[in-house]
Coordinates of C-alpha atoms in Angstrom, one line a residue:
Chain P
M1 CA 145.9 121.2 88.7
T2 CA 143.2 123.9 87.6
A3 CA 141.2 125.6 89.7
S4 CA 138.1 123.0 88.9
S5 CA 140.1 120.3 90.2
S6 CA 138.7 120.5 93.7
L7 CA 135.1 119.7 92.2
E8 CA 136.5 116.7 90.2
L9 CA 135.9 114.0 92.3
V10 CA 135.7 110.7 90.2
Q11 CA 138.6 110.8 87.5
V12 CA 139.0 107.9 84.9
R13 CA 141.7 108.0 82.7
D14 CA 142.5 105.7 79.8
V15 CA 141.1 103.0 81.5
T16 CA 140.9 99.8 79.7
L17 CA 139.2 96.7 81.1
Q18 CA 139.3 93.3 80.4
Y19 CA 137.6 90.2 81.5
K20 CA 137.7 86.5 81.3
T21 CA 135.3 84.1 80.4
P22 CA 136.2 80.5 80.1
D23 CA 137.2 80.5 76.6
H24 CA 137.4 84.1 76.0
L25 CA 139.5 87.5 76.9
V26 CA 137.3 90.2 76.5
T27 CA 138.1 93.6 76.2
A28 CA 135.1 95.7 77.8
T29 CA 136.3 99.4 77.5
Y30 CA 139.2 100.6 75.6
K31 CA 141.0 103.8 76.8
V32 CA 138.0 105.6 78.3
S33 CA 138.5 108.8 80.2
C34 CA 135.9 110.8 81.9
T35 CA 135.3 113.6 84.8
V36 CA 132.8 113.3 87.0
E37 CA 132.5 116.4 89.6
Q38 CA 130.9 117.0 92.8
G39 CA 127.0 116.8 92.8
D40 CA 127.0 115.6 89.5
R41 CA 124.2 113.1 88.6
Y42 CA 126.2 111.6 85.9
V43 CA 125.1 108.8 83.8
I44 CA 127.1 106.3 81.6
L45 CA 124.5 105.1 78.7
G46 CA 125.2 102.8 76.2
P47 CA 123.9 99.8 74.6
S48 CA 124.4 95.9 76.0
G49 CA 128.2 95.1 75.3
C50 CA 129.7 98.4 75.8
G51 CA 131.2 97.7 78.9
K52 CA 129.4 100.3 81.2
S53 CA 128.8 98.3 84.2
T54 CA 132.1 96.9 84.0
L55 CA 133.3 100.2 84.1
L56 CA 131.2 101.1 86.8
K57 CA 132.6 97.9 89.0
A58 CA 136.0 99.2 88.1
V59 CA 135.1 102.3 89.7
G60 CA 133.6 100.5 92.5
G61 CA 137.2 98.8 93.2
F62 CA 136.0 95.4 91.9
I63 CA 137.9 95.1 88.9
K64 CA 141.2 96.3 88.3
P65 CA 141.8 98.0 85.0
V66 CA 144.5 96.3 82.5
G67 CA 145.8 100.0 81.6
G68 CA 144.9 103.7 83.0
T69 CA 144.0 104.9 86.5
I70 CA 140.7 105.7 88.2
V71 CA 141.1 108.4 90.9
V72 CA 138.4 108.8 93.7
N73 CA 138.6 111.7 96.0
G74 CA 142.2 112.0 95.6
R75 CA 142.9 108.5 96.0
E76 CA 143.7 105.7 93.5
V77 CA 141.1 102.8 93.3
R78 CA 142.6 99.6 94.1
E79 CA 140.1 97.6 96.1
P80 CA 136.3 98.1 97.1
G81 CA 135.6 100.4 99.7
P82 CA 132.6 101.8 101.6
D83 CA 133.6 105.5 100.2
R84 CA 132.0 104.1 96.9
M85 CA 128.9 102.4 97.6
M86 CA 127.3 100.3 95.1
V87 CA 123.6 99.8 94.3
F88 CA 122.9 96.6 92.2
Q89 CA 120.2 96.1 89.7
E90 CA 119.4 92.8 91.3
F91 CA 117.4 92.5 94.7
E92 CA 119.5 89.8 96.5
Q93 CA 121.8 92.7 97.5
L94 CA 120.1 92.8 100.3
M95 CA 120.7 90.2 103.2
P96 CA 117.7 88.0 103.6
W97 CA 118.7 87.1 107.2
K98 CA 118.5 90.9 108.4
T99 CA 115.6 93.1 108.8
V100 CA 115.2 96.2 107.1
L101 CA 116.7 98.0 110.0
Q102 CA 119.6 95.9 110.4
N103 CA 120.5 95.9 106.6
V104 CA 121.0 99.5 106.7
M105 CA 123.1 99.6 109.7
F106 CA 125.1 96.6 108.6
P107 CA 127.7 98.7 106.4
M108 CA 128.0 100.8 109.2
Q109 CA 129.0 98.2 111.8
A110 CA 131.3 96.5 109.2
T111 CA 133.2 99.1 108.3
G112 CA 133.3 100.7 112.1
K113 CA 132.9 104.3 110.2
Y114 CA 130.1 105.5 113.0
W115 CA 130.2 105.3 117.4
K116 CA 128.1 102.2 117.5
S117 CA 125.4 104.6 119.3
E118 CA 125.3 106.6 116.1
T119 CA 124.6 103.6 113.8
R120 CA 121.0 103.0 114.7
E121 CA 119.9 106.8 114.7
R122 CA 121.5 107.3 111.1
A123 CA 120.0 104.0 109.9
L124 CA 116.8 105.3 111.0
A125 CA 117.2 108.6 109.7
A126 CA 118.1 107.1 106.1
I127 CA 115.2 104.7 106.2
D128 CA 112.8 107.8 106.9
K129 CA 114.1 109.6 104.2
V130 CA 113.2 106.6 101.7
N131 CA 109.7 106.5 103.6
L132 CA 110.1 103.0 104.9
T133 CA 109.8 103.5 108.6
K134 CA 106.7 101.7 108.9
F135 CA 108.8 98.3 107.4
K136 CA 111.8 99.0 109.6
D137 CA 111.6 95.7 111.2
V138 CA 110.4 93.7 108.3
Y139 CA 112.5 90.9 106.5
P140 CA 113.6 91.7 102.7
H141 CA 111.5 88.9 101.5
M142 CA 108.2 90.6 102.7
L143 CA 109.1 93.5 100.5
S144 CA 108.2 94.5 97.0
G145 CA 110.9 95.1 94.2
G146 CA 110.6 99.0 94.6
M147 CA 110.6 98.7 98.3
K148 CA 114.0 96.6 98.1
M149 CA 115.8 99.0 96.0
R150 CA 114.6 101.9 98.5
V151 CA 116.3 100.1 101.3
A152 CA 119.7 99.5 99.0
I153 CA 119.5 102.9 98.4
A154 CA 118.9 104.0 102.1
R155 CA 121.7 101.8 102.9
A156 CA 124.2 103.0 100.6
M157 CA 123.4 106.8 101.4
A158 CA 123.5 106.1 105.1
L159 CA 127.2 105.5 105.1
E160 CA 127.5 108.9 103.4
P161 CA 129.8 107.8 100.3
D162 CA 132.1 110.0 98.4
V163 CA 130.3 108.4 95.4
L164 CA 126.8 106.3 94.8
L165 CA 127.6 103.9 91.9
M166 CA 123.8 102.4 90.8
D167 CA 124.2 99.5 88.1
E168 CA 121.0 100.1 86.5
P169 CA 119.0 100.0 89.6
F170 CA 115.5 100.4 88.1
A171 CA 115.9 97.7 85.5
A172 CA 114.5 95.1 86.7
L173 CA 111.2 97.3 88.2
D174 CA 108.1 97.4 86.5
A175 CA 107.7 100.7 84.3
L176 CA 105.5 102.7 87.0
T177 CA 107.4 101.8 89.9
R178 CA 110.5 102.7 87.8
R179 CA 109.6 106.1 86.9
K180 CA 108.4 106.5 90.7
M181 CA 111.8 105.4 91.6
Q182 CA 113.5 107.8 89.5
E183 CA 111.5 110.9 91.0
E184 CA 112.2 109.7 94.5
L185 CA 116.0 109.5 93.4
L186 CA 115.8 112.9 92.2
A187 CA 114.1 114.3 95.2
L188 CA 116.5 112.6 97.6
W189 CA 119.4 114.3 95.5
D190 CA 117.6 117.8 95.8
Q191 CA 117.7 117.2 99.4
L192 CA 121.0 116.0 99.9
R193 CA 123.3 116.8 96.8
F194 CA 125.2 113.6 96.4
T195 CA 127.3 112.5 93.7
V196 CA 126.1 109.4 91.6
L197 CA 127.0 107.6 89.0
F198 CA 124.5 105.8 87.2
V199 CA 124.6 103.3 84.4
T200 CA 121.6 102.5 82.3
H201 CA 120.8 101.7 78.7
S202 CA 117.3 103.7 78.6
I203 CA 117.6 107.1 76.8
E204 CA 114.9 108.1 78.4
E205 CA 115.9 107.2 82.0
A206 CA 119.5 108.8 81.1
I207 CA 117.7 111.8 80.3
V208 CA 115.3 112.5 83.3
V209 CA 118.0 111.4 85.9
G210 CA 121.0 112.5 84.8
S211 CA 122.8 115.9 84.8
R212 CA 125.4 114.8 82.4
I213 CA 125.3 111.9 80.1
L214 CA 128.7 109.9 79.2
I215 CA 127.7 107.9 75.7
L216 CA 129.6 104.7 75.0
S217 CA 130.0 102.7 72.2
P218 CA 130.0 98.8 72.1
H219 CA 132.7 96.2 71.8
P220 CA 134.8 97.4 73.1
G221 CA 133.2 100.4 75.0
R222 CA 135.0 103.9 74.0
V223 CA 133.8 107.2 74.4
R224 CA 131.0 108.4 72.0
A225 CA 130.3 111.7 73.3
E226 CA 129.6 113.6 76.9
L227 CA 126.4 115.7 77.0
E228 CA 124.8 118.1 79.2
A229 CA 121.3 116.6 80.2
G230 CA 120.1 119.8 82.5
D231 CA 117.2 119.5 84.2
L232 CA 114.6 117.9 82.2
S233 CA 112.1 115.5 83.6
Y234 CA 108.9 113.6 82.7
A235 CA 107.0 116.9 82.6
D236 CA 109.3 117.9 79.7
L237 CA 108.6 114.5 78.0
D238 CA 106.7 116.7 75.4
S239 CA 109.0 119.4 74.9
P240 CA 111.0 120.1 71.9
A241 CA 114.4 120.1 74.1
F242 CA 114.0 116.4 75.7
G243 CA 112.7 115.3 72.0
A244 CA 115.5 117.0 70.4
L245 CA 118.0 115.6 72.8
A246 CA 116.9 112.3 73.0
K247 CA 117.3 112.2 69.0
R248 CA 121.0 113.3 69.3
I249 CA 121.6 110.8 71.5
H250 CA 119.7 108.4 69.4
T251 CA 121.7 109.1 66.6
L252 CA 125.1 109.1 68.3
L253 CA 124.1 105.8 70.1
F254 CA 122.9 103.9 66.8
E255 CA 125.0 106.2 63.7
A256 CA 126.3 103.2 62.0
P257 CA 122.9 101.2 61.4
A258 CA 122.9 98.0 63.4
P259 CA 119.7 95.9 62.6
G260 CA 118.3 94.6 65.8
T261 CA 120.2 96.3 68.4
S262 CA 117.9 99.1 69.2
S263 CA 117.2 99.4 73.1
E264 CA 114.0 99.2 74.6
G265 CA 114.0 102.8 75.6
A266 CA 114.8 104.5 72.4
R267 CA 112.0 103.3 70.2
P268 CA 109.1 105.7 71.6
L269 CA 111.2 108.5 71.9
A270 CA 112.3 108.4 68.6
A271 CA 108.6 108.1 67.4
A272 CA 107.4 111.0 69.8
S273 CA 110.1 113.4 68.5
Chain R
M1 CA 87.8 67.5 44.6
S2 CA 87.0 65.8 47.7
V3 CA 90.5 66.5 49.3
T4 CA 90.5 70.1 48.4
H5 CA 87.1 70.3 50.2
T6 CA 88.4 68.9 53.5
L7 CA 91.4 71.0 53.4
S8 CA 89.4 74.3 52.8
P9 CA 88.9 76.4 56.0
A10 CA 85.4 77.3 54.8
S11 CA 84.1 73.9 55.3
T12 CA 84.5 74.5 59.3
P13 CA 82.3 77.2 59.9
A14 CA 84.2 79.8 62.4
P15 CA 83.2 83.5 63.2
A16 CA 84.8 85.6 60.5
K17 CA 87.8 87.4 61.9
P18 CA 87.7 91.3 61.4
K19 CA 90.5 93.4 60.1
A20 CA 91.0 95.6 63.1
P21 CA 89.2 95.8 66.6
R22 CA 85.4 97.3 66.7
P23 CA 85.8 100.8 68.3
R24 CA 83.3 100.7 71.2
A25 CA 82.1 103.6 73.6
D26 CA 84.4 104.6 76.4
F27 CA 82.4 104.5 79.8
E28 CA 83.4 105.2 83.6
C29 CA 81.0 104.5 86.4
A30 CA 81.2 104.8 90.3
L31 CA 82.5 101.9 92.0
A32 CA 80.4 98.9 93.0
D33 CA 79.7 98.7 96.5
A34 CA 81.9 96.2 98.1
S35 CA 79.7 95.6 101.4
G36 CA 78.0 92.9 100.3
I37 CA 80.8 90.3 100.9
G38 CA 80.8 91.0 104.5
E39 CA 84.4 90.8 106.1
V40 CA 86.8 91.5 103.4
Q41 CA 89.3 89.6 105.8
R42 CA 87.8 86.5 108.0
R43 CA 89.5 84.2 110.1
L44 CA 89.8 80.5 109.0
S45 CA 87.8 78.0 110.8
L46 CA 89.6 75.8 113.7
P47 CA 89.7 72.4 111.4
E48 CA 91.1 74.6 108.5
R49 CA 93.6 76.1 110.9
L50 CA 94.6 72.4 112.3
A51 CA 95.2 71.2 109.2
N52 CA 97.4 73.9 108.3
N53 CA 99.4 73.2 111.0
D54 CA 102.6 71.0 110.5
A55 CA 102.9 69.2 113.8
V56 CA 99.3 67.9 113.6
R57 CA 99.4 66.4 110.2
R58 CA 102.8 64.8 111.4
A59 CA 100.8 63.3 114.1
A60 CA 98.1 62.2 112.5
V61 CA 100.3 60.5 110.2
L62 CA 102.4 58.8 113.1
V63 CA 98.9 57.8 114.8
L64 CA 97.9 56.2 112.0
L65 CA 101.2 54.2 111.6
L66 CA 100.8 53.1 115.2
V67 CA 97.1 51.9 114.5
I68 CA 98.3 49.9 111.8
W69 CA 101.2 48.3 113.7
E70 CA 99.0 47.6 116.5
V71 CA 96.0 46.1 114.2
Y72 CA 98.4 43.8 112.0
A73 CA 100.1 42.6 114.9
R74 CA 97.2 41.4 117.1
W75 CA 96.0 40.0 113.8
A76 CA 99.2 37.9 113.3
D77 CA 99.4 37.1 117.0
N78 CA 103.3 36.3 116.8
P79 CA 105.2 38.0 119.6
L80 CA 108.5 36.3 118.4
L81 CA 108.4 37.6 115.3
F82 CA 106.2 41.0 115.2
P83 CA 105.2 42.1 118.9
T84 CA 102.7 44.6 119.2
F85 CA 102.8 48.1 119.9
S86 CA 101.3 47.6 123.2
L87 CA 103.8 44.7 124.2
T88 CA 106.8 47.2 122.7
L89 CA 105.7 50.0 124.5
E90 CA 105.4 48.2 127.7
T91 CA 109.2 46.7 127.4
F92 CA 110.5 50.4 126.3
L93 CA 108.5 52.0 129.6
H94 CA 110.1 49.0 131.8
D95 CA 113.8 49.5 130.8
L96 CA 113.3 53.4 130.7
L97 CA 112.2 53.1 134.0
D98 CA 114.9 51.0 135.6
G99 CA 117.5 53.2 133.8
T100 CA 118.6 50.4 131.6
L101 CA 117.7 52.3 128.2
I102 CA 118.6 55.5 129.5
D103 CA 122.4 54.5 130.4
R104 CA 122.7 52.5 127.0
T105 CA 121.4 56.1 125.3
R106 CA 124.0 58.0 127.1
T107 CA 126.5 55.6 126.2
S108 CA 125.7 56.3 122.6
L109 CA 125.5 59.8 122.9
Y110 CA 129.0 60.3 124.2
P111 CA 130.8 59.0 121.1
L112 CA 128.1 60.3 119.0
A113 CA 128.0 63.8 120.2
L114 CA 132.1 63.9 119.8
G115 CA 132.0 62.5 116.4
Y116 CA 129.3 64.9 115.2
A117 CA 131.3 67.8 116.8
G118 CA 134.5 66.9 115.5
G119 CA 133.2 65.8 112.0
I120 CA 131.6 69.4 111.6
A121 CA 134.8 71.4 113.1
L122 CA 136.6 69.7 110.4
A123 CA 134.1 70.5 107.6
A124 CA 134.3 74.1 108.9
L125 CA 138.0 73.8 108.3
F126 CA 138.3 71.9 105.1
T127 CA 135.5 74.5 103.5
S128 CA 137.2 77.6 104.7
L129 CA 140.0 76.4 102.7
A130 CA 138.0 75.4 100.0
V131 CA 136.6 78.9 99.5
S132 CA 139.8 80.7 100.0
S133 CA 141.8 79.1 97.2
R134 CA 140.9 77.6 94.2
I135 CA 143.6 74.5 95.0
G136 CA 141.4 74.2 98.3
A137 CA 138.5 73.5 96.3
D138 CA 140.2 70.8 94.4
I139 CA 141.2 68.8 97.3
L140 CA 137.9 69.1 99.1
T141 CA 136.0 68.2 95.9
T142 CA 138.1 65.1 95.2
L143 CA 138.4 63.7 98.7
T144 CA 134.6 64.2 99.1
A145 CA 134.0 62.3 95.8
M146 CA 136.1 59.7 97.1
F147 CA 135.2 59.3 100.6
N148 CA 131.5 60.4 100.3
P149 CA 130.1 57.1 99.1
L150 CA 132.7 55.0 101.1
P151 CA 130.2 53.6 103.8
A152 CA 131.4 54.3 107.2
I153 CA 131.5 50.6 108.4
A154 CA 133.6 49.6 105.7
V155 CA 136.2 51.9 107.8
L156 CA 135.3 50.2 110.7
P157 CA 137.7 47.2 110.5
L158 CA 140.3 49.9 109.7
A159 CA 139.5 52.0 112.9
L160 CA 139.7 48.9 114.9
I161 CA 143.3 48.2 113.5
W162 CA 144.3 51.7 114.4
F163 CA 142.5 52.6 117.7
G164 CA 141.5 49.3 119.4
L165 CA 138.1 48.4 120.8
G166 CA 136.5 51.5 122.5
V167 CA 135.0 55.1 121.7
P168 CA 138.1 56.3 119.6
S169 CA 137.0 53.8 116.8
L170 CA 133.6 54.8 117.3
V171 CA 134.6 58.5 117.0
F172 CA 136.6 57.6 114.0
V173 CA 134.2 56.2 111.9
I174 CA 131.3 59.0 113.0
I175 CA 133.8 61.8 112.1
H176 CA 134.3 59.9 108.9
S177 CA 130.6 59.9 108.0
V178 CA 130.0 63.4 109.1
L179 CA 132.7 65.2 107.6
W180 CA 132.2 64.6 104.0
A181 CA 128.5 65.2 104.0
V182 CA 128.7 68.3 105.6
S183 CA 131.6 69.6 104.0
L184 CA 129.5 68.8 100.4
S185 CA 126.7 70.3 101.1
T186 CA 128.3 73.5 102.6
L187 CA 130.6 74.1 99.8
T188 CA 127.6 73.7 97.5
G189 CA 125.7 76.3 99.6
F190 CA 128.8 78.5 99.7
R191 CA 129.0 78.3 95.8
S192 CA 125.2 79.4 95.2
V193 CA 125.7 82.5 97.2
P194 CA 124.1 85.0 94.7
E195 CA 127.3 87.2 93.3
T196 CA 125.4 90.6 94.3
L197 CA 125.4 89.3 97.8
R198 CA 129.0 88.9 97.5
L199 CA 129.8 92.2 95.7
S200 CA 127.6 94.1 98.6
G201 CA 129.8 92.1 101.5
R202 CA 133.3 93.4 99.6
N203 CA 131.9 96.8 99.1
C204 CA 131.7 97.0 102.7
G205 CA 135.3 96.2 103.3
L206 CA 134.6 92.7 104.4
K207 CA 137.4 90.3 103.7
G208 CA 138.7 86.7 105.1
V209 CA 137.1 85.6 108.2
R210 CA 134.9 88.1 108.4
Y211 CA 133.6 87.9 104.9
V212 CA 132.9 84.3 105.2
A213 CA 131.4 84.3 108.8
L214 CA 128.8 87.7 107.9
I215 CA 128.3 87.0 104.5
L216 CA 128.9 83.5 103.4
I217 CA 127.7 81.6 105.9
P218 CA 124.2 83.2 106.7
A219 CA 123.7 83.4 102.9
A220 CA 124.5 79.7 102.7
F221 CA 122.5 78.5 105.7
P222 CA 120.0 76.5 104.2
A223 CA 122.3 74.5 102.5
I224 CA 124.4 74.2 105.7
L225 CA 121.6 73.2 107.7
A226 CA 120.5 70.5 105.4
G227 CA 124.1 69.3 105.6
L228 CA 124.0 69.2 109.2
K229 CA 120.7 67.2 109.5
I230 CA 122.0 64.7 106.8
G231 CA 125.1 64.6 108.8
W232 CA 123.3 64.0 112.0
A233 CA 121.6 60.8 110.2
F234 CA 124.6 59.4 109.1
A235 CA 126.3 59.7 112.5
W236 CA 123.3 58.3 114.2
R237 CA 122.7 55.1 111.7
T238 CA 127.0 54.7 111.7
L239 CA 127.1 54.6 115.3
V240 CA 124.2 52.0 115.8
A241 CA 125.5 50.0 112.9
A242 CA 128.8 50.1 114.4
E243 CA 127.8 49.1 118.0
L244 CA 126.0 45.8 116.1
V245 CA 129.1 45.2 114.7
F246 CA 131.7 45.3 117.1
G247 CA 129.5 45.2 120.0
V248 CA 130.4 46.0 123.6
S249 CA 133.6 48.2 124.2
S250 CA 133.7 47.5 127.9
R251 CA 130.7 46.5 130.4
S252 CA 128.4 49.1 129.0
G253 CA 127.2 48.9 125.3
G254 CA 125.4 51.6 123.6
L255 CA 121.9 51.2 121.9
G256 CA 122.8 48.8 119.0
W257 CA 124.3 46.6 121.4
Y258 CA 121.1 46.6 123.4
I259 CA 119.6 45.4 120.0
F260 CA 122.1 42.9 119.3
E261 CA 121.7 41.4 122.8
A262 CA 118.1 41.2 122.8
R263 CA 118.3 39.3 119.3
A264 CA 120.5 36.9 121.1
E265 CA 118.1 36.3 123.5
L266 CA 115.0 36.2 121.3
D267 CA 113.6 38.9 123.0
T268 CA 112.0 40.3 120.1
P269 CA 109.7 42.8 121.8
K270 CA 113.1 44.3 123.4
V271 CA 114.6 44.4 119.9
F272 CA 111.4 46.6 118.9
A273 CA 112.3 48.3 121.8
G274 CA 115.7 49.2 121.1
L275 CA 114.5 50.1 117.6
F276 CA 112.0 52.3 118.9
T277 CA 114.2 54.4 121.1
V278 CA 116.3 54.9 118.3
I279 CA 113.5 56.3 115.8
L280 CA 112.0 58.2 119.0
I281 CA 115.7 60.1 119.4
G282 CA 116.0 60.6 115.7
L283 CA 112.1 62.1 115.6
L284 CA 113.2 64.2 118.6
V285 CA 116.2 66.1 117.0
E286 CA 114.8 66.2 114.1
S287 CA 111.3 67.6 114.8
V288 CA 112.7 69.4 117.9
I289 CA 115.9 70.7 117.6
F290 CA 116.6 71.0 113.7
R291 CA 112.4 72.3 113.2
V292 CA 113.0 75.1 115.9
I293 CA 116.5 76.0 114.3
E294 CA 114.6 76.2 110.7
A295 CA 111.9 78.4 112.4
K296 CA 113.9 80.8 113.8
T297 CA 116.5 81.5 110.9
V298 CA 115.8 80.0 107.0
Q299 CA 112.2 80.6 107.3
K300 CA 111.9 83.3 109.2
W301 CA 114.3 84.9 106.9
G302 CA 111.9 83.8 103.9
M303 CA 114.8 81.6 102.4
Q304 CA 112.9 78.4 102.5
R305 CA 109.2 77.7 102.3

């Protein structure tokens, strides 16, 4: 391989994914290829029905590709594993019968990756990083949506996965909390420089969170473009660079006019640019 | 003319709707002083707190029922048909102190415990098979659909032919009454575990027995507990009914036999004392054992109000 191969962490090669509903066999993605490098904040962006969540689940090992291969850190993905921790959109991903601390400790105990004495320390450190130390002995049902999401992120991070998979993690949050969580995620990334694969349907979120953006077309999902997103943040919301990128993504997503399929994040940005 | 008049919107006087909201001046102001409200958080008064206590409210219901019983029985004045609560209590205490009731209860509880434990163990086996394969699930759903509506008492004659008169027959019918109810609610519980929770479990590399034990069982615990409660009630009523039907096995019968015997002697207060014991044990298990389990698990976890 080339010299850059040591940086290549996730390699998706010609992946075709299909799933069955009771009546249909649906092709979610068709021959999708992409490469995620070490330390990327790699965003998969696309309208609903482009198979972006299915692609992420395939990287997680929950769905087997019909064609193509997925390689993470040199090993082909065959089943779910703790080297690819997933953070979901729904709040039920936390175990309601465990406290925050126990929830964060659980994957470490279940996988046996760390010594028993070490798990507690690591869990406490991870909880501290997401500012939940005060709530470590509380059960999830007493936390707000944003806090639950923080616990889920801490739980995934504590295991030091090769890659963090996030499936629209902030979509169920209110707009203000979502923005705060995006900023916290970036602050955490600044500290730890982990690799994250992030699925979203919001152009704004893709630009703010991502360092690189893969754009998929719908029905079935195929690669449309891959763009460099740089370090644009909410502070640059009014800058020409932000507007131009948003407009470019918007055009790539909605080139062929399809009435009634605009995504929620797209409208205000298109108006601003 | 009159028709158009009634239909005309002008006939009902309504404020004219402006085309756009009227612009008004912006304002900012200092926060109002909130100290006037006193304490922001105040402890509820004692009666309010008592009214919020489940145990107190339920005890009140119980006392009310007992008072109604006593008053009605005194008014009816027919101890042969409807003895008073005080007379029942007297008989109950008498038989409790001379050991009869304790003996009878112990005789009843032995096959009950055996049957209940056996039923739960079998239910665990069946549901484990059902979650691990689709055909296992089909087998269990079919069996439950067939046997759950079948009254345990209807199986009793068969049990008598197979196992003869005695504890094995009792255990058999109790298992029959517990197994299907517990399996049904456990399977329902397993099926309603959120997909995200399953995925997070598998994400940690959990499979097989560990996956069931660490994810499915706790996640389905509210349903499992409900199943255990229903199973307990089914077991108890099956046992008492079975004892009433085939009476005494050796010299010592259970609570059902105690009631049956008292009826034969037309000792109505004793019948009532027997029923009273059955109810008392039921209440005790429900409101002490199951309550404690609930409070320590599903309620603490916020899975049940």
